[in-house]
Amino acid sequence: MENIMALPCEVLVDILSRVSLKHIHQLKAVSRPWCRTISSPHFRRLYNMKSMHRSPALVVQSGCVCYIERDGIREPRVHITISAMDLAGENEIQNQFSFERVGLKYSSFVSFSLLIFQQKLCIPATGETKDLPDLSLPSYSFDVGYTPSTNSYKIVHLFGANKLSPSYGYNKTGEVLEFGFETLTLTDGGPIPSSWRSLTHREWFSYKVHATCVNGHVIYWLVGNGDEKDLHIISMEIENEEFLTIGCPKEDNNDKPFGHGQLVDLNGSLCFAYYSKELSRVDLFLLKDPKNQTWIKEYKIKLPGMPDKFKLLGYIPPNEDNNGEIIINSPPCLLYNIEGERYRRIPVRSLNRFCVGLYYDRCFSLESTGLNLQSEGD
Amino acid sequence: MASSTTGEKKILTLKGGDNEEFILEESLVLQSELLKNMVKEERVSSIPLPSIKSKTLVKIIEYLKKHAELTPSNKEEFKNFEKEFVNVVLEELLDITVAVNYLKINGLLEFCCQAVADRIKDKSVEAVRKIFRIESDFTPEEESEFRKETPEAFEGDLDDTTN
């Protein structure tokens, strides 16, 4: 009857932007106007912008390799299951995506919205797999930034610029190597550009400790030169591709920089986390001003009995039940409440998992969406 | 509904769709961007709102009163009120949402949209069609393609009761 006719488009958009991505995809089948609304770039951008402020889901990826006999040849196949847990609600685990690929199990997450897999790019949310253009070799690592206003990703590929050096794979002498960067911009609706865009910028270091992308728009690499104590951070702005070198925060009593640590996006700021085993404590330094290299020690987390290998995954913005929590995967997975100085465990099925991270629901596809309905009207 | 005149408080009359009149303090309607502009620019004392049912208007005025009384100490009480406020049949909730959008009461609009979204959570395509009273306008071929592509969309929660 007149109900939905009277529902103005902007209200429908507002309502639908609060529905889960999986459900949104299904609701395209309701009617042509709904399909058009959901498929429109305007809706998709709005949906993704809201997603930045929503609580992210925690994703657990599990993969298993099986072999299938085909024409007498045993063909390896990897079955990847990605389960997501709603961290804002009742910590319910939902099987999000599941797909099978021919080939070995090697994969690299560039973020939990994109997966790079033997020169292929996979969007878990839509199950799409596409070939990547040829890479500069030797390939070193991938990172990704995201721009909500254009709903586009930029993959940054770090590669060895000196093809003659054998040390990129395993740099046991701590030799300082030359690295180059190339980027690939992915826009919603595709297609993937036919080649990587090479940057003239070069960096020199021995190895990468850790990398993170803050707020979608700056990538930080924590890298080392030879000796374990000699670390610094390289940053790259996603939009203008400007690079900056940033020193690590220094210890309290002497001027020595910390020897080891990790980087994490803490509510839109770069955080350097330093774990002191003697003190059973993680100190969190926030980068207040990248140009002047000002670090401020903002929080101390006391976590007795923390295993040596733990990873800070990120931050959950305040919601009805919580006033901001840090997610730590040690395992088990812990949520640390900063104000309350307490933590709680989150139940993560230990199902052959090899990856845990944060996932944001985003409307993004490498192909145009909908039943080719865009052509009519509008 | 009608409140008595006290001091120099300005009084305003809102006229609902069925010509029912609601008399209330002008300060209350300032929460609505639309009415605020009308009152400020034209200095009217009576505003006709023919597109809004009286039943809907009663609910919205109830909200405006509660919201005006909101202080840090009764925050909890207000939250409970909000929860009760949207606890109506979906048809009524949609009427309220549309009216709130028209009146531009921004905080309440957010809350209503979230309430509608919560109501259609995980509902199948058929159920959503029934709730919003939409007839599918796809061709049988397109319809079957959808069913093939996302069968789970048609198997989900078929329950279209929304009370």
Coordinates of C-alpha atoms in Angstrom, one line a residue:
Chain A
M1 CA 0.0 0.0 0.0
E2 CA 1.1 3.6 0.4
N3 CA 3.5 2.8 3.2
I4 CA 6.7 2.4 1.4
M5 CA 5.7 4.8 -1.3
A6 CA 5.5 7.4 1.5
L7 CA 8.9 6.4 2.8
P8 CA 11.2 9.0 1.3
C9 CA 14.4 7.7 -0.3
E10 CA 16.7 9.3 2.2
V11 CA 14.9 7.5 5.0
L12 CA 15.1 4.2 3.3
V13 CA 18.8 4.8 2.7
D14 CA 19.3 5.7 6.4
I15 CA 17.5 2.5 7.4
L16 CA 19.3 0.2 5.0
S17 CA 22.7 1.7 5.9
R18 CA 22.2 0.1 9.4
V19 CA 21.7 -3.4 8.1
S20 CA 24.5 -6.0 7.8
L21 CA 26.4 -6.2 4.5
K22 CA 25.3 -9.8 3.9
H23 CA 21.6 -8.9 4.4
I24 CA 21.9 -5.8 2.3
H25 CA 23.2 -7.9 -0.6
Q26 CA 20.1 -10.1 -0.2
L27 CA 17.6 -7.2 0.0
K28 CA 18.5 -6.2 -3.5
A29 CA 16.0 -8.8 -4.5
V30 CA 13.1 -7.0 -2.8
S31 CA 12.2 -4.7 -5.8
R32 CA 13.7 -2.6 -8.5
P33 CA 13.7 0.6 -6.5
W34 CA 15.4 -1.2 -3.6
C35 CA 18.0 -2.8 -5.9
R36 CA 18.7 0.6 -7.5
T37 CA 19.0 2.3 -4.1
I38 CA 21.4 -0.4 -2.7
S39 CA 23.5 -0.5 -5.9
S40 CA 23.9 3.3 -6.2
P41 CA 27.5 4.6 -5.5
H42 CA 25.9 7.2 -3.2
F43 CA 24.4 4.5 -0.9
R44 CA 27.6 2.4 -1.0
R45 CA 29.8 5.4 0.0
L46 CA 27.4 6.3 2.8
Y47 CA 27.2 2.7 4.0
N48 CA 31.0 2.5 4.2
M49 CA 31.4 5.8 5.9
K50 CA 29.0 4.7 8.6
S51 CA 30.9 1.4 8.9
M52 CA 34.0 3.4 10.0
H53 CA 32.1 4.5 13.1
R54 CA 30.4 1.2 13.8
S55 CA 32.0 -1.4 16.0
P56 CA 34.2 -3.6 13.9
A57 CA 33.7 -7.3 13.9
L58 CA 36.5 -9.7 14.9
V59 CA 37.4 -12.0 12.1
V60 CA 38.8 -15.5 12.5
Q61 CA 40.1 -17.0 9.3
S62 CA 40.6 -20.7 9.1
G63 CA 41.9 -22.6 6.1
C64 CA 42.4 -26.2 5.4
V65 CA 44.1 -27.9 2.5
C66 CA 42.6 -30.9 0.8
Y67 CA 43.6 -32.8 -2.3
I68 CA 41.2 -33.7 -5.1
E69 CA 41.9 -36.3 -7.7
R70 CA 41.4 -35.1 -11.2
D71 CA 42.5 -37.0 -14.2
G72 CA 44.9 -39.0 -12.0
I73 CA 46.6 -35.8 -10.7
R74 CA 46.2 -34.8 -7.1
E75 CA 45.3 -31.2 -7.1
P76 CA 45.7 -29.2 -3.9
R77 CA 42.8 -27.1 -2.9
V78 CA 42.5 -24.7 0.0
H79 CA 39.2 -24.1 1.7
I80 CA 39.0 -20.8 3.5
T81 CA 36.4 -20.0 6.0
I82 CA 36.1 -16.6 7.5
S83 CA 34.0 -16.3 10.6
A84 CA 33.1 -12.9 12.1
M85 CA 32.2 -12.1 15.6
D86 CA 30.1 -9.1 16.5
L87 CA 32.2 -7.4 19.2
A88 CA 29.5 -4.9 20.0
G89 CA 26.7 -7.3 20.6
E90 CA 26.6 -10.7 22.2
N91 CA 29.9 -12.0 20.7
E92 CA 28.0 -14.2 18.4
I93 CA 30.1 -16.0 15.8
Q94 CA 28.7 -16.0 12.3
N95 CA 30.1 -17.9 9.4
Q96 CA 30.7 -15.0 7.0
F97 CA 32.3 -16.2 3.9
S98 CA 33.6 -19.5 2.7
F99 CA 35.3 -20.4 -0.5
E100 CA 37.6 -22.8 -2.1
R101 CA 40.6 -22.1 -4.3
V102 CA 42.9 -24.3 -6.3
G103 CA 46.4 -24.0 -5.2
L104 CA 48.5 -23.9 -2.1
K105 CA 47.5 -22.5 1.2
Y106 CA 49.8 -19.4 1.0
S107 CA 47.8 -16.3 1.4
S108 CA 48.4 -12.8 2.5
F109 CA 45.8 -10.6 4.1
V110 CA 46.3 -7.0 3.2
S111 CA 43.4 -6.1 5.4
F112 CA 40.4 -8.1 6.3
S113 CA 38.5 -6.7 3.4
L114 CA 41.1 -7.8 0.8
L115 CA 43.0 -11.0 0.4
I116 CA 46.0 -11.6 -1.8
F117 CA 46.5 -15.1 -3.0
Q118 CA 49.1 -16.3 -5.5
Q119 CA 49.0 -13.1 -7.7
K120 CA 45.2 -13.1 -7.2
L121 CA 43.1 -10.6 -5.4
C122 CA 40.0 -11.8 -3.4
I123 CA 37.2 -9.8 -1.9
P124 CA 35.9 -12.1 0.8
A125 CA 32.6 -10.3 1.2
T126 CA 31.6 -11.0 -2.4
G127 CA 33.7 -14.1 -3.0
E128 CA 35.2 -12.4 -6.1
T129 CA 38.7 -13.5 -7.2
K130 CA 40.6 -11.5 -9.9
D131 CA 44.1 -11.6 -11.3
L132 CA 46.5 -8.9 -10.2
P133 CA 48.7 -7.3 -12.8
D134 CA 52.3 -8.4 -12.8
L135 CA 54.3 -7.4 -9.8
S136 CA 57.8 -6.0 -9.5
L137 CA 59.9 -8.8 -8.0
P138 CA 61.2 -9.8 -5.6
S139 CA 57.9 -9.1 -3.8
Y140 CA 58.2 -8.2 -0.1
S141 CA 54.8 -7.2 1.4
F142 CA 51.4 -5.7 0.7
D143 CA 49.6 -3.1 2.7
V144 CA 46.3 -1.3 2.0
G145 CA 44.7 2.1 2.6
Y146 CA 41.1 3.0 2.1
T147 CA 39.4 6.3 1.1
P148 CA 35.8 6.4 2.1
S149 CA 34.9 9.5 0.1
T150 CA 35.7 7.7 -3.2
N151 CA 35.1 4.1 -1.9
S152 CA 38.5 3.1 -3.2
Y153 CA 41.3 1.0 -1.9
K154 CA 45.0 1.6 -2.6
I155 CA 47.2 -1.5 -2.3
V156 CA 50.9 -0.6 -1.7
H157 CA 53.3 -3.2 -2.7
L158 CA 56.8 -3.1 -1.2
F159 CA 59.4 -4.8 -3.3
G160 CA 63.1 -5.3 -3.5
A161 CA 64.6 -2.7 -5.8
N162 CA 67.9 -4.4 -6.2
K163 CA 67.0 -7.5 -8.2
L164 CA 70.6 -8.9 -7.9
S165 CA 70.5 -9.2 -4.1
P166 CA 69.5 -12.6 -2.8
S167 CA 68.8 -11.3 0.7
Y168 CA 65.2 -10.1 0.4
G169 CA 63.8 -13.5 1.3
Y170 CA 66.0 -14.1 4.3
N171 CA 68.4 -11.4 5.4
K172 CA 70.6 -13.2 7.8
T173 CA 73.5 -10.8 7.7
G174 CA 71.3 -7.8 8.4
E175 CA 72.5 -6.2 5.2
V176 CA 70.8 -2.8 4.4
L177 CA 68.6 -3.3 1.3
E178 CA 67.0 -1.0 -1.2
F179 CA 63.2 -1.1 -1.4
G180 CA 60.8 0.3 -3.9
F181 CA 57.0 1.0 -3.8
E182 CA 54.2 0.5 -6.3
T183 CA 50.5 1.1 -5.9
L184 CA 47.3 -0.2 -7.4
T185 CA 44.1 1.7 -6.9
L186 CA 40.9 -0.4 -6.8
T187 CA 37.6 1.5 -7.3
D188 CA 34.2 0.1 -6.5
G189 CA 32.7 -1.6 -9.5
G190 CA 36.1 -2.3 -11.0
P191 CA 37.9 -3.1 -13.2
I192 CA 41.4 -3.6 -11.7
P193 CA 44.0 -1.4 -13.5
S194 CA 46.2 -3.3 -15.9
S195 CA 49.4 -2.3 -14.3
W196 CA 50.9 -1.2 -11.0
R197 CA 52.0 2.4 -10.7
S198 CA 55.6 2.7 -9.7
L199 CA 56.8 5.4 -7.2
T200 CA 60.2 6.9 -7.5
H201 CA 60.7 6.9 -3.8
R202 CA 63.2 4.4 -2.3
E203 CA 63.8 3.3 1.2
W204 CA 66.8 1.4 2.7
F205 CA 66.5 -1.0 5.7
S206 CA 67.3 -4.6 6.6
Y207 CA 63.9 -6.0 7.6
K208 CA 60.4 -5.0 8.4
V209 CA 59.1 -5.7 11.9
H210 CA 55.5 -4.7 11.5
A211 CA 53.2 -2.5 9.5
T212 CA 49.8 -1.0 10.1
C213 CA 47.4 1.4 8.4
V214 CA 45.9 4.2 10.5
N215 CA 42.4 5.4 9.8
G216 CA 42.7 4.1 6.2
H217 CA 44.9 7.0 5.2
V218 CA 48.4 6.5 6.4
I219 CA 50.5 3.4 6.2
Y220 CA 53.3 2.9 8.8
W221 CA 56.1 0.4 8.5
L222 CA 58.3 -0.3 11.5
V223 CA 61.7 -1.3 10.0
G224 CA 65.1 -2.2 11.3
N225 CA 68.7 -1.7 10.2
G226 CA 71.1 -4.5 10.9
D227 CA 71.2 -4.4 14.7
E228 CA 68.0 -5.1 16.6
K229 CA 68.1 -1.8 18.5
D230 CA 68.1 0.3 15.4
L231 CA 64.5 0.8 14.5
H232 CA 62.6 3.5 12.8
I233 CA 59.2 4.1 11.2
I234 CA 58.4 5.0 7.6
S235 CA 55.1 6.5 6.9
M236 CA 53.2 7.0 3.6
E237 CA 50.1 9.1 3.1
I238 CA 47.7 7.2 0.9
E239 CA 46.4 10.2 -1.0
N240 CA 49.4 12.3 -1.9
E241 CA 51.9 9.4 -1.5
E242 CA 54.3 11.5 0.6
F243 CA 56.8 9.7 2.7
L244 CA 58.2 10.6 6.2
T245 CA 60.7 8.9 8.5
I246 CA 59.8 8.9 12.2
G247 CA 61.9 7.9 15.1
C248 CA 60.5 5.5 17.7
P249 CA 59.6 6.7 21.2
K250 CA 62.5 6.7 23.7
E251 CA 62.7 5.0 27.1
D252 CA 61.9 7.0 30.3
N253 CA 65.2 7.3 32.0
N254 CA 67.7 7.2 29.2
D255 CA 67.5 8.5 25.7
K256 CA 67.7 5.1 24.0
P257 CA 64.9 4.2 21.7
F258 CA 63.0 1.0 22.3
G259 CA 64.5 -2.0 20.7
H260 CA 61.3 -3.8 19.9
G261 CA 57.6 -3.0 19.8
Q262 CA 54.6 -3.1 17.5
L263 CA 52.4 -0.6 15.8
V264 CA 48.6 -0.5 16.0
D265 CA 45.8 1.9 15.0
L266 CA 44.4 3.2 18.2
N267 CA 41.2 5.1 17.5
G268 CA 42.7 6.9 14.6
S269 CA 46.2 7.5 16.0
L270 CA 49.4 5.6 15.5
C271 CA 50.3 3.7 18.6
F272 CA 53.7 2.2 19.4
A273 CA 53.3 -0.6 21.9
Y274 CA 56.2 -1.7 24.0
Y275 CA 56.1 -4.8 26.1
S276 CA 58.3 -5.1 29.2
K277 CA 58.4 -8.7 30.4
E278 CA 60.0 -7.7 33.7
L279 CA 57.2 -5.3 34.5
S280 CA 54.4 -7.4 32.9
R281 CA 53.3 -4.3 31.3
V282 CA 52.6 -2.9 27.9
D283 CA 53.2 0.8 27.4
L284 CA 51.3 2.6 24.7
F285 CA 52.8 5.6 23.1
L286 CA 50.6 7.7 20.7
L287 CA 52.1 9.7 17.9
K288 CA 50.8 13.2 18.5
D289 CA 52.7 15.0 15.8
P290 CA 54.4 13.1 13.0
K291 CA 56.4 16.1 11.7
N292 CA 58.0 16.9 15.1
Q293 CA 58.0 13.2 16.1
T294 CA 56.2 13.8 19.4
W295 CA 55.2 10.7 21.2
I296 CA 53.1 10.7 24.4
K297 CA 52.9 7.8 26.7
E298 CA 49.1 7.5 27.0
Y299 CA 48.3 4.2 28.6
K300 CA 49.9 1.4 30.6
I301 CA 48.3 -2.0 30.4
K302 CA 49.2 -4.4 33.2
L303 CA 48.8 -7.9 32.0
P304 CA 50.5 -10.4 34.2
G305 CA 51.2 -13.8 32.5
M306 CA 51.2 -12.4 29.0
P307 CA 52.9 -14.7 26.6
D308 CA 55.8 -13.3 24.7
K309 CA 54.0 -13.3 21.4
F310 CA 50.9 -11.1 21.5
K311 CA 49.5 -8.8 19.0
L312 CA 47.5 -5.6 19.5
L313 CA 44.7 -5.8 16.9
G314 CA 43.1 -2.4 17.4
Y315 CA 40.5 -0.5 19.2
I316 CA 36.8 -0.8 19.6
P317 CA 35.1 2.6 19.9
P318 CA 32.8 3.3 22.8
N319 CA 29.3 1.9 22.6
E320 CA 26.4 1.3 24.9
D321 CA 28.2 -1.3 27.0
N322 CA 31.8 -0.1 26.8
N323 CA 33.8 3.0 26.9
G324 CA 36.5 2.0 24.5
E325 CA 38.4 -1.3 24.5
I326 CA 41.7 -2.5 23.1
I327 CA 41.8 -5.9 21.4
I328 CA 44.8 -8.0 22.2
N329 CA 45.4 -11.4 20.6
S330 CA 47.8 -13.3 22.8
P331 CA 46.0 -16.0 22.2
P332 CA 43.4 -16.1 23.8
C333 CA 41.8 -13.0 22.6
L334 CA 41.3 -10.3 25.2
L335 CA 39.4 -7.1 25.3
Y336 CA 41.1 -4.5 27.6
N337 CA 38.9 -1.7 29.0
I338 CA 41.1 1.3 29.2
E339 CA 39.1 3.3 31.7
G340 CA 38.1 0.4 33.9
E341 CA 41.7 -1.1 33.7
R342 CA 40.2 -4.6 33.4
Y343 CA 40.0 -7.2 30.7
R344 CA 37.7 -9.9 29.5
R345 CA 38.3 -12.9 27.3
I346 CA 36.4 -13.4 24.1
P347 CA 35.6 -16.9 23.1
V348 CA 37.2 -17.6 19.8
R349 CA 36.8 -21.1 18.4
S350 CA 40.3 -22.5 18.0
L351 CA 39.4 -24.0 14.7
N352 CA 42.6 -24.5 12.7
R353 CA 42.9 -20.8 12.6
F354 CA 45.8 -18.9 11.3
C355 CA 44.6 -15.4 11.3
V356 CA 42.6 -13.1 13.6
G357 CA 41.9 -9.5 12.9
L358 CA 39.4 -6.7 12.7
Y359 CA 36.9 -6.4 9.9
Y360 CA 34.7 -3.5 8.7
D361 CA 31.6 -4.2 6.7
R362 CA 32.1 -2.4 3.3
C363 CA 30.1 -2.3 0.2
F364 CA 32.8 -2.9 -2.3
S365 CA 32.9 -5.1 -5.4
L366 CA 35.2 -5.5 -8.3
E367 CA 32.3 -5.9 -10.7
S368 CA 29.3 -3.7 -11.3
T369 CA 26.5 -4.8 -9.0
G370 CA 22.9 -5.7 -9.4
L371 CA 21.1 -7.3 -12.3
N372 CA 22.4 -4.7 -14.8
L373 CA 19.6 -2.5 -13.5
Q374 CA 21.7 0.6 -13.3
S375 CA 21.1 1.3 -17.0
E376 CA 17.5 2.2 -16.6
G377 CA 16.1 5.3 -15.0
D378 CA 18.0 7.5 -12.6
Chain B
M1 CA -2.5 17.1 25.7
A2 CA -3.2 20.8 26.1
S3 CA -1.1 22.7 28.6
S4 CA -2.2 25.8 30.4
T5 CA -0.6 29.2 29.8
T6 CA 1.9 30.1 32.4
G7 CA 3.8 33.4 32.5
E8 CA 4.8 34.7 29.1
K9 CA 5.4 31.3 27.4
K10 CA 4.3 31.3 23.8
I11 CA 1.7 28.9 22.8
L12 CA 1.4 27.2 19.4
T13 CA -1.3 25.1 17.8
L14 CA -0.4 22.1 15.7
K15 CA -3.2 20.8 13.4
G16 CA -2.9 17.1 12.6
G17 CA -4.2 15.3 9.5
D18 CA -7.7 14.8 10.8
N19 CA -8.0 18.4 11.9
E20 CA -7.4 17.6 15.6
E21 CA -5.6 20.4 17.3
F22 CA -2.7 20.2 19.7
I23 CA -1.8 23.2 21.8
L24 CA 1.7 23.3 23.2
E25 CA 4.5 25.6 24.3
E26 CA 6.4 27.0 21.4
S27 CA 9.7 26.1 23.0
L28 CA 8.9 22.4 22.6
V29 CA 8.6 22.5 18.8
L30 CA 12.0 24.2 18.4
Q31 CA 13.4 20.7 18.5
S32 CA 12.0 20.3 15.0
E33 CA 14.1 22.1 12.5
L34 CA 11.1 22.5 10.2
L35 CA 8.8 24.0 12.8
K36 CA 11.6 26.1 14.2
N37 CA 12.1 27.8 10.9
M38 CA 8.4 28.4 10.4
V39 CA 8.0 29.9 13.9
K40 CA 11.1 32.1 13.5
E41 CA 10.4 33.4 10.1
E42 CA 6.7 33.8 9.9
R43 CA 5.6 34.2 13.6
V44 CA 2.7 31.9 13.1
S45 CA 0.6 30.7 16.0
S46 CA -1.0 27.7 14.2
I47 CA 0.7 25.2 11.9
P48 CA -1.3 22.8 9.8
L49 CA 0.4 19.4 9.3
P50 CA -2.1 17.6 7.1
S51 CA 0.2 14.8 6.1
I52 CA 0.7 13.6 9.7
K53 CA -2.0 11.5 11.4
S54 CA -3.1 12.7 14.8
K55 CA -2.1 9.4 16.4
T56 CA 1.4 9.9 15.1
L57 CA 1.5 13.5 16.2
V58 CA 0.4 12.5 19.8
K59 CA 3.4 10.2 19.9
I60 CA 5.8 12.8 18.6
I61 CA 4.6 15.5 21.0
E62 CA 5.0 13.0 23.9
Y63 CA 8.6 12.5 22.8
L64 CA 9.3 16.3 22.5
K65 CA 8.0 16.7 26.1
K66 CA 10.1 13.9 27.5
H67 CA 13.2 15.1 25.6
A68 CA 12.8 18.6 26.9
E69 CA 12.8 17.3 30.4
L70 CA 16.0 15.3 29.8
T71 CA 18.7 16.1 32.4
P72 CA 21.9 14.2 33.3
S73 CA 20.1 12.6 36.3
N74 CA 17.2 11.1 34.4
K75 CA 19.2 9.8 31.4
E76 CA 18.4 6.2 32.3
E77 CA 14.7 6.9 32.5
F78 CA 14.8 8.6 29.1
K79 CA 16.6 5.6 27.6
N80 CA 13.8 3.4 28.8
F81 CA 11.2 5.8 27.5
E82 CA 12.9 5.7 24.0
K83 CA 12.8 2.0 24.0
E84 CA 9.1 1.9 24.8
F85 CA 8.5 4.7 22.3
V86 CA 9.5 2.6 19.4
N87 CA 7.9 -0.5 20.8
V88 CA 4.8 -0.1 18.5
V89 CA 3.6 -2.1 15.5
L90 CA 5.9 -1.5 12.6
E91 CA 3.4 0.3 10.5
E92 CA 3.0 2.9 13.2
L93 CA 6.8 3.1 13.6
L94 CA 7.2 3.8 9.9
D95 CA 4.5 6.5 10.1
I96 CA 6.4 8.1 13.0
T97 CA 9.7 7.8 11.1
V98 CA 8.4 9.5 8.0
A99 CA 6.8 12.3 10.1
V100 CA 10.0 12.8 12.1
N101 CA 12.0 13.0 8.8
Y102 CA 9.5 15.6 7.6
L103 CA 9.7 17.6 10.8
K104 CA 13.5 17.2 10.9
I105 CA 13.9 16.1 14.5
N106 CA 17.4 14.7 13.9
G107 CA 18.1 12.8 17.1
L108 CA 14.8 11.0 17.0
L109 CA 15.2 10.2 13.3
E110 CA 18.4 8.4 14.0
F111 CA 16.7 6.4 16.7
C112 CA 13.7 5.5 14.6
C113 CA 15.8 4.4 11.6
Q114 CA 17.8 2.2 13.9
A115 CA 14.6 0.8 15.4
V116 CA 13.3 -0.1 11.9
A117 CA 16.6 -1.6 10.9
D118 CA 16.6 -3.8 14.0
R119 CA 13.1 -4.9 13.1
I120 CA 14.0 -6.1 9.7
K121 CA 17.3 -7.7 10.8
D122 CA 17.7 -11.1 9.1
K123 CA 14.2 -11.1 7.6
S124 CA 13.8 -12.9 4.3
V125 CA 13.1 -11.0 1.1
E126 CA 9.5 -12.2 1.2
A127 CA 9.0 -11.0 4.7
V128 CA 10.5 -7.6 4.0
R129 CA 8.2 -7.3 1.0
K130 CA 5.2 -8.0 3.2
I131 CA 6.4 -5.7 6.0
F132 CA 6.8 -2.8 3.6
R133 CA 3.9 -3.9 1.4
I134 CA 6.0 -4.1 -1.8
E135 CA 5.1 -6.1 -4.8
S136 CA 8.0 -7.6 -6.6
D137 CA 8.5 -5.8 -9.9
F138 CA 11.1 -8.2 -11.3
T139 CA 10.5 -10.4 -14.2
P140 CA 10.1 -14.1 -13.4
E141 CA 13.6 -14.7 -15.0
E142 CA 15.2 -12.1 -12.8
E143 CA 13.4 -13.4 -9.7
S144 CA 14.6 -16.9 -10.4
E145 CA 18.2 -15.6 -10.9
F146 CA 18.1 -14.0 -7.5
R147 CA 16.8 -17.2 -6.0
K148 CA 19.6 -19.1 -7.6
E149 CA 22.3 -16.5 -6.6
T150 CA 21.3 -16.0 -3.0
P151 CA 18.9 -18.9 -2.0
E152 CA 19.4 -18.1 1.6
A153 CA 17.8 -14.7 1.1
F154 CA 14.5 -16.5 0.4
E155 CA 14.9 -19.1 3.1
G156 CA 15.6 -16.8 6.0
D157 CA 13.3 -15.6 8.7
L158 CA 9.9 -15.8 7.0
D159 CA 8.1 -14.3 10.0
D160 CA 6.7 -10.9 8.9
T161 CA 5.0 -10.2 12.2
T162 CA 6.6 -7.2 13.6
N163 CA 4.8 -6.5 16.8

